[in-house]
Structure formats: C-alpha cells, structure tokens
Tab-separated table of C-alpha atoms in Angstrom:
chain	number	residue	atom	x	y	z
A	15	MET	CA	-102.558	-82.247	105.204
A	16	TRP	CA	-104.789	-81.319	102.614
A	17	ALA	CA	-104.052	-77.487	100.997
A	18	GLY	CA	-106.462	-75.441	101.462
A	19	GLY	CA	-107.660	-76.430	104.604
A	20	ILE	CA	-110.555	-78.318	106.565
A	21	GLY	CA	-113.111	-76.632	103.623
A	22	VAL	CA	-111.157	-78.300	100.372
A	23	ALA	CA	-110.834	-81.388	102.387
A	24	VAL	CA	-114.542	-82.000	102.992
A	25	SER	CA	-116.374	-81.025	99.138
A	26	LEU	CA	-113.374	-83.731	97.828
A	27	PHE	CA	-115.039	-86.121	100.460
A	28	ALA	CA	-118.363	-85.942	98.488
A	29	MET	CA	-116.692	-86.641	94.585
A	30	PRO	CA	-115.357	-90.671	93.555
A	31	LEU	CA	-111.971	-91.455	94.275
A	32	ALA	CA	-111.307	-91.023	90.230
A	33	ALA	CA	-112.180	-87.538	90.271
A	34	GLN	CA	-109.687	-87.194	94.291
A	35	SER	CA	-107.612	-88.721	91.908
A	36	GLY	CA	-107.714	-86.435	88.669
A	37	SER	CA	-108.246	-89.625	86.466
A	38	SER	CA	-109.983	-88.921	83.310
A	39	LYS	CA	-111.088	-92.701	82.776
A	40	ALA	CA	-114.768	-93.807	82.431
A	41	PRO	CA	-116.728	-94.271	85.965
A	42	SER	CA	-116.640	-97.277	87.730
A	43	PRO	CA	-119.544	-98.793	87.600
A	44	LEU	CA	-119.524	-99.294	91.437
A	45	ALA	CA	-120.055	-96.354	94.024
A	46	VAL	CA	-120.257	-96.213	97.371
A	47	LEU	CA	-122.919	-94.367	98.650
A	48	ALA	CA	-122.092	-94.117	101.995
A	49	PRO	CA	-119.975	-93.934	104.527
A	50	VAL	CA	-117.799	-91.069	103.235
A	51	THR	CA	-114.364	-91.467	102.494
A	52	PHE	CA	-111.542	-90.167	104.854
A	53	THR	CA	-114.014	-89.203	107.741
A	54	SER	CA	-114.468	-90.445	111.374
A	55	THR	CA	-116.286	-92.238	113.797
A	56	SER	CA	-116.866	-93.397	117.201
A	57	ALA	CA	-119.391	-96.389	116.288
A	58	GLU	CA	-118.203	-99.757	116.099
A	59	ASN	CA	-120.063	-101.166	113.106
A	60	VAL	CA	-121.148	-98.714	110.011
A	61	PHE	CA	-123.693	-99.763	106.952
A	62	VAL	CA	-121.770	-99.561	103.728
A	63	VAL	CA	-123.923	-98.655	100.884
A	64	VAL	CA	-123.020	-99.391	97.643
A	65	SER	CA	-124.854	-98.695	94.096
A	66	ALA	CA	-123.867	-101.067	91.131
A	67	ASN	CA	-124.728	-100.905	87.722
A	68	ASP	CA	-127.270	-103.914	86.242
A	69	GLY	CA	-123.712	-105.942	85.196
A	70	VAL	CA	-121.478	-106.556	88.199
A	71	LYS	CA	-121.990	-109.762	89.715
A	72	ASP	CA	-120.558	-111.388	92.933
A	73	LEU	CA	-120.479	-108.389	95.394
A	74	THR	CA	-118.741	-108.288	98.412
A	75	LEU	CA	-116.975	-106.284	100.772
A	76	ARG	CA	-113.567	-106.630	102.759
A	77	LEU	CA	-112.552	-104.697	105.602
A	78	ASN	CA	-108.655	-103.816	105.917
A	79	ASP	CA	-108.061	-107.252	103.664
A	80	GLY	CA	-109.575	-109.730	105.826
A	81	PRO	CA	-112.242	-112.025	104.667
A	82	SER	CA	-115.023	-111.118	101.708
A	83	VAL	CA	-118.861	-110.576	103.256
A	84	MET	CA	-121.704	-110.599	101.459
A	85	PRO	CA	-124.294	-108.088	101.304
A	86	ARG	CA	-126.841	-108.305	103.498
A	87	ARG	CA	-129.712	-106.992	101.763
A	88	SER	CA	-129.773	-106.027	98.004
A	89	ASP	CA	-132.771	-103.843	96.883
A	90	ARG	CA	-132.100	-103.804	93.028
A	91	ASN	CA	-128.955	-101.919	92.489
A	92	ILE	CA	-128.734	-101.045	95.742
A	93	HIS	CA	-126.614	-103.602	98.122
A	94	HIS	CA	-126.361	-102.949	101.799
A	95	PHE	CA	-123.409	-104.129	103.513
A	96	ARG	CA	-122.473	-103.932	108.017
A	97	THR	CA	-118.656	-104.137	109.170
A	98	ARG	CA	-116.926	-103.721	112.325
A	99	LEU	CA	-114.516	-101.051	112.334
A	100	ALA	CA	-111.103	-101.695	114.126
A	101	ILE	CA	-109.878	-99.195	116.191
A	102	GLY	CA	-108.064	-96.232	114.138
A	103	PRO	CA	-107.539	-96.526	110.186
A	104	ASN	CA	-109.993	-98.515	108.227
A	105	VAL	CA	-110.337	-99.349	104.614
A	106	ILE	CA	-113.125	-100.903	103.243
A	107	ARG	CA	-112.864	-102.600	100.019
A	108	VAL	CA	-115.847	-103.324	97.732
A	109	ILE	CA	-115.094	-105.469	94.948
A	110	GLY	CA	-117.377	-107.586	92.275
A	111	SER	CA	-116.981	-108.164	88.214
A	112	THR	CA	-118.614	-107.864	85.217
A	113	GLY	CA	-117.483	-110.532	82.802
A	114	ASN	CA	-113.728	-111.159	83.538
A	115	THR	CA	-113.222	-107.853	84.533
A	116	THR	CA	-112.927	-107.255	88.264
A	117	VAL	CA	-114.026	-104.060	89.253
A	118	ALA	CA	-113.446	-102.187	92.940
A	119	GLU	CA	-113.922	-98.907	94.703
A	120	GLU	CA	-112.557	-98.718	98.456
A	121	LEU	CA	-112.987	-95.737	100.962
A	122	ALA	CA	-110.948	-94.739	104.453
A	123	ILE	CA	-112.476	-94.156	107.235
A	124	PHE	CA	-111.119	-93.857	111.145
A	125	ARG	CA	-112.776	-95.541	114.475
A	126	LEU	CA	-112.035	-93.332	117.346
A	127	ALA	CA	-111.271	-94.960	120.801
A	128	LYS	CA	-114.084	-93.897	123.267
A	129	VAL	CA	-110.863	-94.726	125.686
A	130	GLY	CA	-107.577	-95.341	126.246
A	131	MET	CA	-106.505	-94.435	122.968
A	132	ARG	CA	-106.912	-90.551	122.830
A	133	ALA	CA	-106.176	-90.366	118.620
A	134	VAL	CA	-106.957	-87.659	117.090
A	135	ALA	CA	-108.003	-88.870	113.542
A	136	PRO	CA	-107.567	-85.671	110.755
A	137	PHE	CA	-111.031	-86.093	109.407
A	138	PRO	CA	-114.236	-84.854	110.275
A	139	LYS	CA	-117.182	-86.920	111.924
A	140	TYR	CA	-119.289	-88.814	109.503
A	141	TYR	CA	-123.162	-88.849	110.615
A	142	PHE	CA	-125.507	-90.532	108.245
A	143	HIS	CA	-128.904	-89.001	109.639
A	144	THR	CA	-128.114	-85.668	107.552
A	145	ASP	CA	-130.081	-84.053	104.460
A	146	LEU	CA	-127.701	-84.699	102.216
A	147	PHE	CA	-127.679	-88.508	102.794
A	148	GLU	CA	-131.282	-88.909	103.392
A	149	LYS	CA	-132.519	-87.227	100.537
A	150	ARG	CA	-130.650	-90.345	98.644
A	151	CYS	CA	-132.524	-93.167	100.811
A	152	LYS	CA	-136.021	-91.837	100.972
A	153	SER	CA	-137.294	-93.395	97.762
A	154	CYS	CA	-136.944	-96.555	99.414
A	155	HIS	CA	-136.917	-95.728	103.467
A	156	GLU	CA	-138.565	-93.950	105.751
A	157	THR	CA	-136.471	-91.500	107.502
A	158	ALA	CA	-138.683	-89.704	109.881
A	159	PRO	CA	-139.963	-91.442	113.211
A	160	GLU	CA	-142.145	-88.352	114.083
A	161	THR	CA	-144.655	-89.308	111.632
A	162	ALA	CA	-145.151	-92.695	112.365
A	163	SER	CA	-148.348	-94.096	113.297
A	164	GLU	CA	-149.172	-93.466	116.811
A	165	LYS	CA	-150.431	-98.149	116.793
A	166	ASP	CA	-147.195	-98.428	115.139
A	167	PRO	CA	-144.313	-97.957	117.496
A	168	THR	CA	-141.464	-95.705	116.031
A	169	VAL	CA	-138.716	-98.112	116.951
A	170	LYS	CA	-140.722	-100.821	114.731
A	171	SER	CA	-142.116	-98.683	111.788
A	172	VAL	CA	-139.418	-96.836	111.204
A	173	CYS	CA	-135.388	-97.384	112.887
A	174	LEU	CA	-135.504	-102.090	112.826
A	175	LYS	CA	-136.522	-101.161	108.815
A	176	CYS	CA	-132.318	-100.749	108.940
A	177	HIS	CA	-131.084	-101.003	112.381
A	178	THR	CA	-132.276	-104.959	112.887
A	179	PRO	CA	-129.223	-106.411	114.047
A	180	LEU	CA	-129.334	-103.941	116.638
A	181	VAL	CA	-131.938	-105.335	118.676
A	182	SER	CA	-131.262	-108.919	117.175
A	183	GLU	CA	-129.158	-110.512	120.231
A	184	LYS	CA	-131.202	-112.148	123.481
A	185	PHE	CA	-130.989	-109.770	125.579
A	186	VAL	CA	-132.554	-106.132	124.239
A	187	HIS	CA	-131.997	-102.767	126.431
A	188	GLY	CA	-135.205	-102.035	127.926
A	189	PRO	CA	-135.963	-98.665	126.070
A	190	ILE	CA	-135.846	-100.610	123.044
A	191	ALA	CA	-138.118	-103.921	123.593
A	192	VAL	CA	-140.987	-101.322	125.070
A	193	GLY	CA	-140.519	-99.398	121.252
A	194	THR	CA	-138.802	-96.230	122.607
A	195	CYS	CA	-135.535	-95.399	120.971
A	196	SER	CA	-136.268	-91.787	121.860
A	197	ILE	CA	-135.462	-92.239	125.773
A	198	CYS	CA	-131.982	-91.861	124.393
A	199	HIS	CA	-132.102	-90.261	121.053
A	200	ASN	CA	-132.939	-87.084	119.866
A	201	LEU	CA	-135.672	-87.346	116.667
A	202	SER	CA	-135.426	-83.790	115.948
A	203	SER	CA	-131.298	-83.117	116.390
A	204	GLU	CA	-130.039	-80.585	113.712
A	205	PRO	CA	-128.086	-80.912	111.370
A	206	ASN	CA	-127.424	-84.370	112.376
A	207	ARG	CA	-130.679	-86.006	113.605
A	208	TYR	CA	-130.855	-88.550	116.298
A	209	GLN	CA	-128.047	-87.806	118.712
A	210	LEU	CA	-128.143	-88.913	122.299
A	211	LYS	CA	-130.168	-86.393	124.308
A	212	GLN	CA	-127.229	-86.323	126.869
A	213	ALA	CA	-124.107	-87.660	127.485
A	214	SER	CA	-124.142	-91.359	127.669
A	215	PHE	CA	-123.103	-91.527	131.296
A	216	ASP	CA	-125.791	-88.715	132.034
A	217	LEU	CA	-128.842	-91.044	130.231
A	218	CYS	CA	-127.813	-94.259	132.096
A	219	LEU	CA	-128.082	-92.457	135.466
A	220	LEU	CA	-131.656	-91.192	134.049
A	221	CYS	CA	-132.488	-94.674	134.692
A	222	HIS	CA	-130.087	-96.552	136.787
A	223	THR	CA	-131.031	-94.363	139.803
A	224	LYS	CA	-128.988	-96.884	142.277
A	225	THR	CA	-125.863	-96.872	140.578
A	226	ALA	CA	-126.121	-93.304	140.331
A	227	GLU	CA	-126.825	-92.987	144.526
A	228	ALA	CA	-124.139	-95.613	145.130
A	229	LEU	CA	-121.476	-93.284	143.008
A	230	LYS	CA	-121.793	-90.835	145.327
A	231	THR	CA	-120.705	-92.338	148.794
A	232	SER	CA	-118.880	-95.364	147.911
A	233	LYS	CA	-115.223	-95.025	148.564
A	234	PHE	CA	-114.253	-96.966	145.189
A	235	THR	CA	-115.460	-97.035	141.523
A	236	HIS	CA	-114.371	-99.509	139.090
A	237	GLY	CA	-112.529	-98.030	136.678
A	238	PRO	CA	-114.989	-97.566	133.249
A	239	LEU	CA	-117.521	-96.827	135.481
A	240	GLY	CA	-115.514	-93.682	136.905
A	241	ALA	CA	-114.703	-92.374	133.633
A	242	ALA	CA	-118.128	-92.451	132.618
A	243	LEU	CA	-117.522	-95.202	130.118
A	244	CYS	CA	-120.399	-97.592	130.824
A	245	ASP	CA	-120.331	-99.107	126.938
A	246	VAL	CA	-117.178	-99.850	127.704
A	247	CYS	CA	-118.492	-103.106	129.153
A	248	HIS	CA	-122.339	-102.922	128.157
A	249	GLU	CA	-123.905	-103.002	124.622
A	250	PRO	CA	-126.320	-99.758	125.323
A	251	HIS	CA	-129.005	-101.623	122.462
A	252	SER	CA	-128.535	-106.196	122.732
A	253	SER	CA	-126.347	-108.765	123.659
A	254	PRO	CA	-126.055	-112.149	123.777
A	255	ASN	CA	-124.997	-111.856	127.418
A	256	LEU	CA	-126.549	-111.008	130.928
A	257	ALA	CA	-126.801	-107.527	131.818
A	258	SER	CA	-126.064	-106.527	127.899
A	259	LEU	CA	-122.485	-107.464	128.432
A	260	ARG	CA	-119.884	-107.447	125.487
A	261	GLN	CA	-118.588	-110.744	126.262
A	262	PRO	CA	-119.649	-112.939	128.764
A	263	SER	CA	-119.041	-112.315	132.636
A	264	GLY	CA	-115.308	-112.996	133.563
A	265	GLU	CA	-114.088	-113.164	130.101
A	266	ILE	CA	-114.729	-109.547	129.645
A	267	CYS	CA	-112.533	-108.588	132.804
A	268	MET	CA	-109.685	-110.405	131.105
A	269	VAL	CA	-109.932	-107.615	128.090
A	270	CYS	CA	-108.112	-104.993	130.565
A	271	HIS	CA	-106.994	-107.356	133.283
A	272	LYS	CA	-103.675	-108.881	131.746
A	273	THR	CA	-102.110	-109.873	134.523
A	274	LEU	CA	-104.754	-112.135	135.858
A	275	GLU	CA	-105.259	-113.538	132.166
A	276	SER	CA	-101.556	-114.206	132.533
A	277	LEU	CA	-102.522	-115.978	135.770
A	278	TYR	CA	-104.939	-118.375	134.043
A	279	GLN	CA	-103.121	-119.392	131.909
A	280	THR	CA	-99.874	-120.825	133.617
A	281	ARG	CA	-100.852	-121.691	136.786
A	282	THR	CA	-101.253	-125.146	138.119
A	283	TYR	CA	-103.649	-124.334	140.873
A	284	LEU	CA	-106.858	-122.112	140.422
A	285	HIS	CA	-109.092	-120.622	142.424
A	286	ILE	CA	-112.794	-121.986	141.650
A	287	PRO	CA	-114.413	-119.094	141.042
A	288	PHE	CA	-111.268	-117.638	138.990
A	289	LYS	CA	-111.475	-120.839	136.844
A	290	GLN	CA	-115.337	-120.394	136.579
A	291	ARG	CA	-114.128	-116.725	135.378
A	292	MET	CA	-116.739	-115.891	138.219
A	293	CYS	CA	-114.914	-113.037	139.402
A	294	CYS	CA	-118.468	-111.520	140.420
A	295	LYS	CA	-118.574	-113.851	143.019
A	296	CYS	CA	-116.027	-111.922	145.268
A	297	HIS	CA	-115.650	-108.026	143.491
A	298	ASP	CA	-118.852	-105.922	142.682
A	299	PRO	CA	-118.108	-104.423	139.156
A	300	HIS	CA	-119.032	-101.259	140.021
A	301	TYR	CA	-117.882	-100.357	143.262
A	302	SER	CA	-117.555	-100.876	146.449
A	303	ASP	CA	-116.330	-99.376	149.859
A	304	GLU	CA	-113.811	-102.679	149.572
A	305	ASN	CA	-110.022	-102.382	148.069
A	306	PHE	CA	-110.204	-104.349	144.901
A	307	LEU	CA	-113.808	-103.373	144.369
A	308	LEU	CA	-114.673	-106.983	146.664
A	309	LYS	CA	-118.152	-107.294	148.388
A	310	LYS	CA	-116.830	-107.881	151.402
A	311	THR	CA	-113.902	-107.890	153.548
A	312	ASP	CA	-110.983	-110.444	152.700
A	313	ASP	CA	-111.856	-112.549	155.328
A	314	GLN	CA	-115.840	-112.444	155.290
A	315	ILE	CA	-115.507	-113.054	151.470
A	316	CYS	CA	-113.330	-116.199	152.546
A	317	ARG	CA	-115.698	-117.061	154.955
A	318	SER	CA	-118.731	-117.456	152.798
A	319	CYS	CA	-117.146	-120.481	151.526
A	320	HIS	CA	-114.649	-121.357	153.498
A	321	GLN	CA	-116.217	-120.928	157.044
A	322	GLU	CA	-116.183	-124.749	158.378
A	323	ALA	CA	-112.499	-125.307	156.788
A	324	MET	CA	-111.281	-122.135	158.806
A	325	GLU	CA	-112.978	-123.259	162.028
A	326	GLU	CA	-110.768	-126.266	161.764
A	327	HIS	CA	-107.731	-124.484	161.045
A	328	THR	CA	-105.045	-124.297	163.324
A	329	HIS	CA	-103.326	-121.113	161.482
A	330	PRO	CA	-103.583	-118.109	163.135
A	331	VAL	CA	-105.450	-114.904	161.543
A	332	GLY	CA	-105.925	-111.304	162.275
A	333	VAL	CA	-102.654	-111.222	164.437
A	334	ILE	CA	-99.593	-109.325	163.337
A	335	PRO	CA	-96.732	-111.502	162.202
A	336	LYS	CA	-93.547	-111.011	164.456
A	337	ARG	CA	-91.422	-110.592	161.571
A	338	LYS	CA	-91.481	-110.008	157.746
A	339	LEU	CA	-92.365	-112.686	155.894
A	340	PRO	CA	-89.984	-113.653	152.822
A	341	PHE	CA	-92.129	-113.058	150.273
A	342	GLU	CA	-94.819	-110.590	148.576
A	343	ALA	CA	-98.225	-110.652	150.500
A	344	ARG	CA	-101.418	-108.642	151.421
A	345	TYR	CA	-102.220	-107.784	155.342
A	346	GLY	CA	-104.667	-105.866	157.954
A	347	GLU	CA	-105.004	-102.551	157.714
A	348	GLY	CA	-103.061	-102.547	161.236
A	349	GLY	CA	-100.517	-105.155	159.587
A	350	GLU	CA	-102.146	-108.216	160.661
A	351	LEU	CA	-102.405	-111.456	158.674
A	352	LEU	CA	-105.100	-112.084	156.428
A	353	CYS	CA	-106.291	-114.953	154.460
A	354	VAL	CA	-104.585	-113.885	150.983
A	355	THR	CA	-101.714	-112.994	153.356
A	356	CYS	CA	-100.858	-117.028	152.613
A	357	HIS	CA	-103.691	-117.671	149.665
A	358	ASN	CA	-103.187	-116.288	146.705
A	359	PRO	CA	-107.072	-115.729	145.307
A	360	HIS	CA	-106.915	-116.364	142.398
A	361	ALA	CA	-103.703	-118.576	141.106
A	362	SER	CA	-100.533	-120.146	142.414
A	363	GLU	CA	-98.126	-122.548	141.708
A	364	GLY	CA	-98.237	-124.289	144.938
A	365	GLU	CA	-101.475	-126.372	146.060
A	366	HIS	CA	-104.462	-124.788	148.260
A	367	LEU	CA	-102.658	-121.510	146.692
A	368	LEU	CA	-100.039	-121.172	148.532
A	369	PRO	CA	-96.957	-119.861	147.521
A	370	LYS	CA	-94.803	-122.431	145.730
A	371	GLU	CA	-92.760	-123.872	148.668
A	372	GLY	CA	-95.617	-124.121	151.099
A	373	CYS	CA	-95.709	-123.737	154.506
A	374	SER	CA	-92.040	-123.959	154.338
A	375	ALA	CA	-91.700	-120.259	152.850
A	376	CYS	CA	-92.043	-119.046	156.348
A	377	HIS	CA	-91.847	-121.977	158.538
A	378	MET	CA	-88.296	-123.791	158.514
A	379	MET	CA	-89.252	-127.325	159.002
C-alpha cells in the first residue's frame, strides 16, 4: 500500500504520471484529464478525456493492450474516447505521435463487479461529476441540468450532449424516452452529482410494481432478481434487445447456465425451444411457484405443445414406478413418473430426447 495512507495516495492521483514517478523530463504533450488514475468504478464504460498539444497526431486509445480505437469526438485540443472496462484491473493507454516520435500516457482503473467476484479494489471510487472535474469542462459543456429551459427537457439539453451512447440503441428505457433522467438520478446530490436516488433495485420496483408484488408471494425467484440485481440481465438505459436485455433472450441465459450451453454445443438432439434459445417458452425469467421457474407444472408445460402426442402415448405418466430406474431421473412430489422422467427437457443423445439407450434403459426387450 501507499506510504502515508489513502490521503497521500489521493493527492498523487491528480498528478501527471511523470510527476508521480519523480521524473524531471519535460512534460508530455499529452494529458489524461479523466478518469483519474488508480481509482475504481462500478461503471461498465468510461469516458476518457485527453488534452493534446497542436503537434500531436494520430491519437488512439488501447485498453489492456487490445485493439486501438479512435476518439469519438475532438474539440480543438480536447479528445473524447469511450471504452468498455473489463472486470478487475484495467490499463488505459493513449498513444499519439509528434513527427517521428511516439508519445503516450496511461492510467490504471479498477472495475468493481456487481455480483459474483466481490473483489475489493485498493483504490478510492472515481466520480466525474464533482466540482474539480466539471470546472475543467464548463468552458465547453453545460453541466447543470437544473438550469435547463422548461421547453427543452433536461435529458436533451444537457445529459445527451455527452451521454448519447446511452440512448443510441433500439429500445430505450422509459424515463429516458420521456426525457427525464431525474426520475432515477438526483440532480443535486453532493459532493458527487447525479447519483441514483435509491439503490437501483428499489428504483426498479417503483415503476415495476407487478414484479414488486409478485416477489412477496412467489415461491421461487430467479437468482439475479433475488440478489436485487436487475441490471445483471437488463440495461438500465438502452439496448438493441427486447426488454432491454444485455444480450438476446436465450443467449443471456447461457452466460450463467454454462452446463446447458455445453449441452447445446455437444448433444445430437435438442428440444426445439432450447434449440431456438427460447428459454422463456417454458421458464419465467423472474419468479414462479414451480421448480426451475417453470411457468406451469412439468406436465402442463409439456401438454401445452404435445397434447395430441400424449393422447396417443401408451406409456403411463403419473404412476409410481415399481423399482428405481437405472438412470438419474426426476419424479413428481409423490415419486410418480413425469414426462421429464424419461425425456430430457433440453438435450440428449437419444432420439425423442430419451436416454441414449432408449426404452431399453428400463425395459429389457
């Protein structure tokens, strides 16, 4: 850790890297104005604002030695980048050239995980909307939405001048769509402005009242929702996917359900909804009174598509088997046979989603 504790460390953060290292060489023609090096954030994306002398050309940014990206916008000597952070430590390197000489500045920033990896960063939190940072930006940007004209909604007159990427996708979250960031964000919070008014989960339930009521009575709750982390699955601002999902429905399920993704990639026979990644055909993504978040009981789910086939089927369902089956299987609450006792609801190596041995797994024919 740092000698002298956090206070000394924080004072170092505002210094150029050359000054922190004790170097006496000439100042770099580049300067990273934001974010501050050796800080942490829970944000997935950050704006990187760079000041460059007139002679600096071909300015690019690289995150963790990844591909180079160009500035999103340049205003005179100020250049704006936006980059997505990886969870954990990140090194951001800004590179340019002056004649035949390469110039570069870099900074370190730690992205905190919202769930799962509860790594604690040895860095203070980074906030952009403070007096220190806004003072540098006010010559070009309006940063006080409370002074915006009533005829020009706050979200358009102020917020979207910088935060246009947040609303660039097809599906835009309701509060932003009607032009009011202030439904969720406190416009006058101090010392860090525009913080959420409440914990994000509590904010979600203020509008999503059906979910709030169902959580009080439902027997089973999906993990992220039970952990009060709606934004594990949903983008809070805008998304290219229906329901503001971070990935298309079905694909986002596989991010956590790795075993099912393995079945999807390796098994010969796939259940049609599973093959089409339509998990929500059978499962409720939020809550249910049935195991596995099924929308109905096992057999009711099956009958909703296979009613005709089940009427012609001769194998008994709903009876208790006389002996233990020779493979791992699911039974009803009373030990009775279900459709899923023999048929895997996702994927199998056996035709009709049966065990690979088919009926002979139980019936020696």
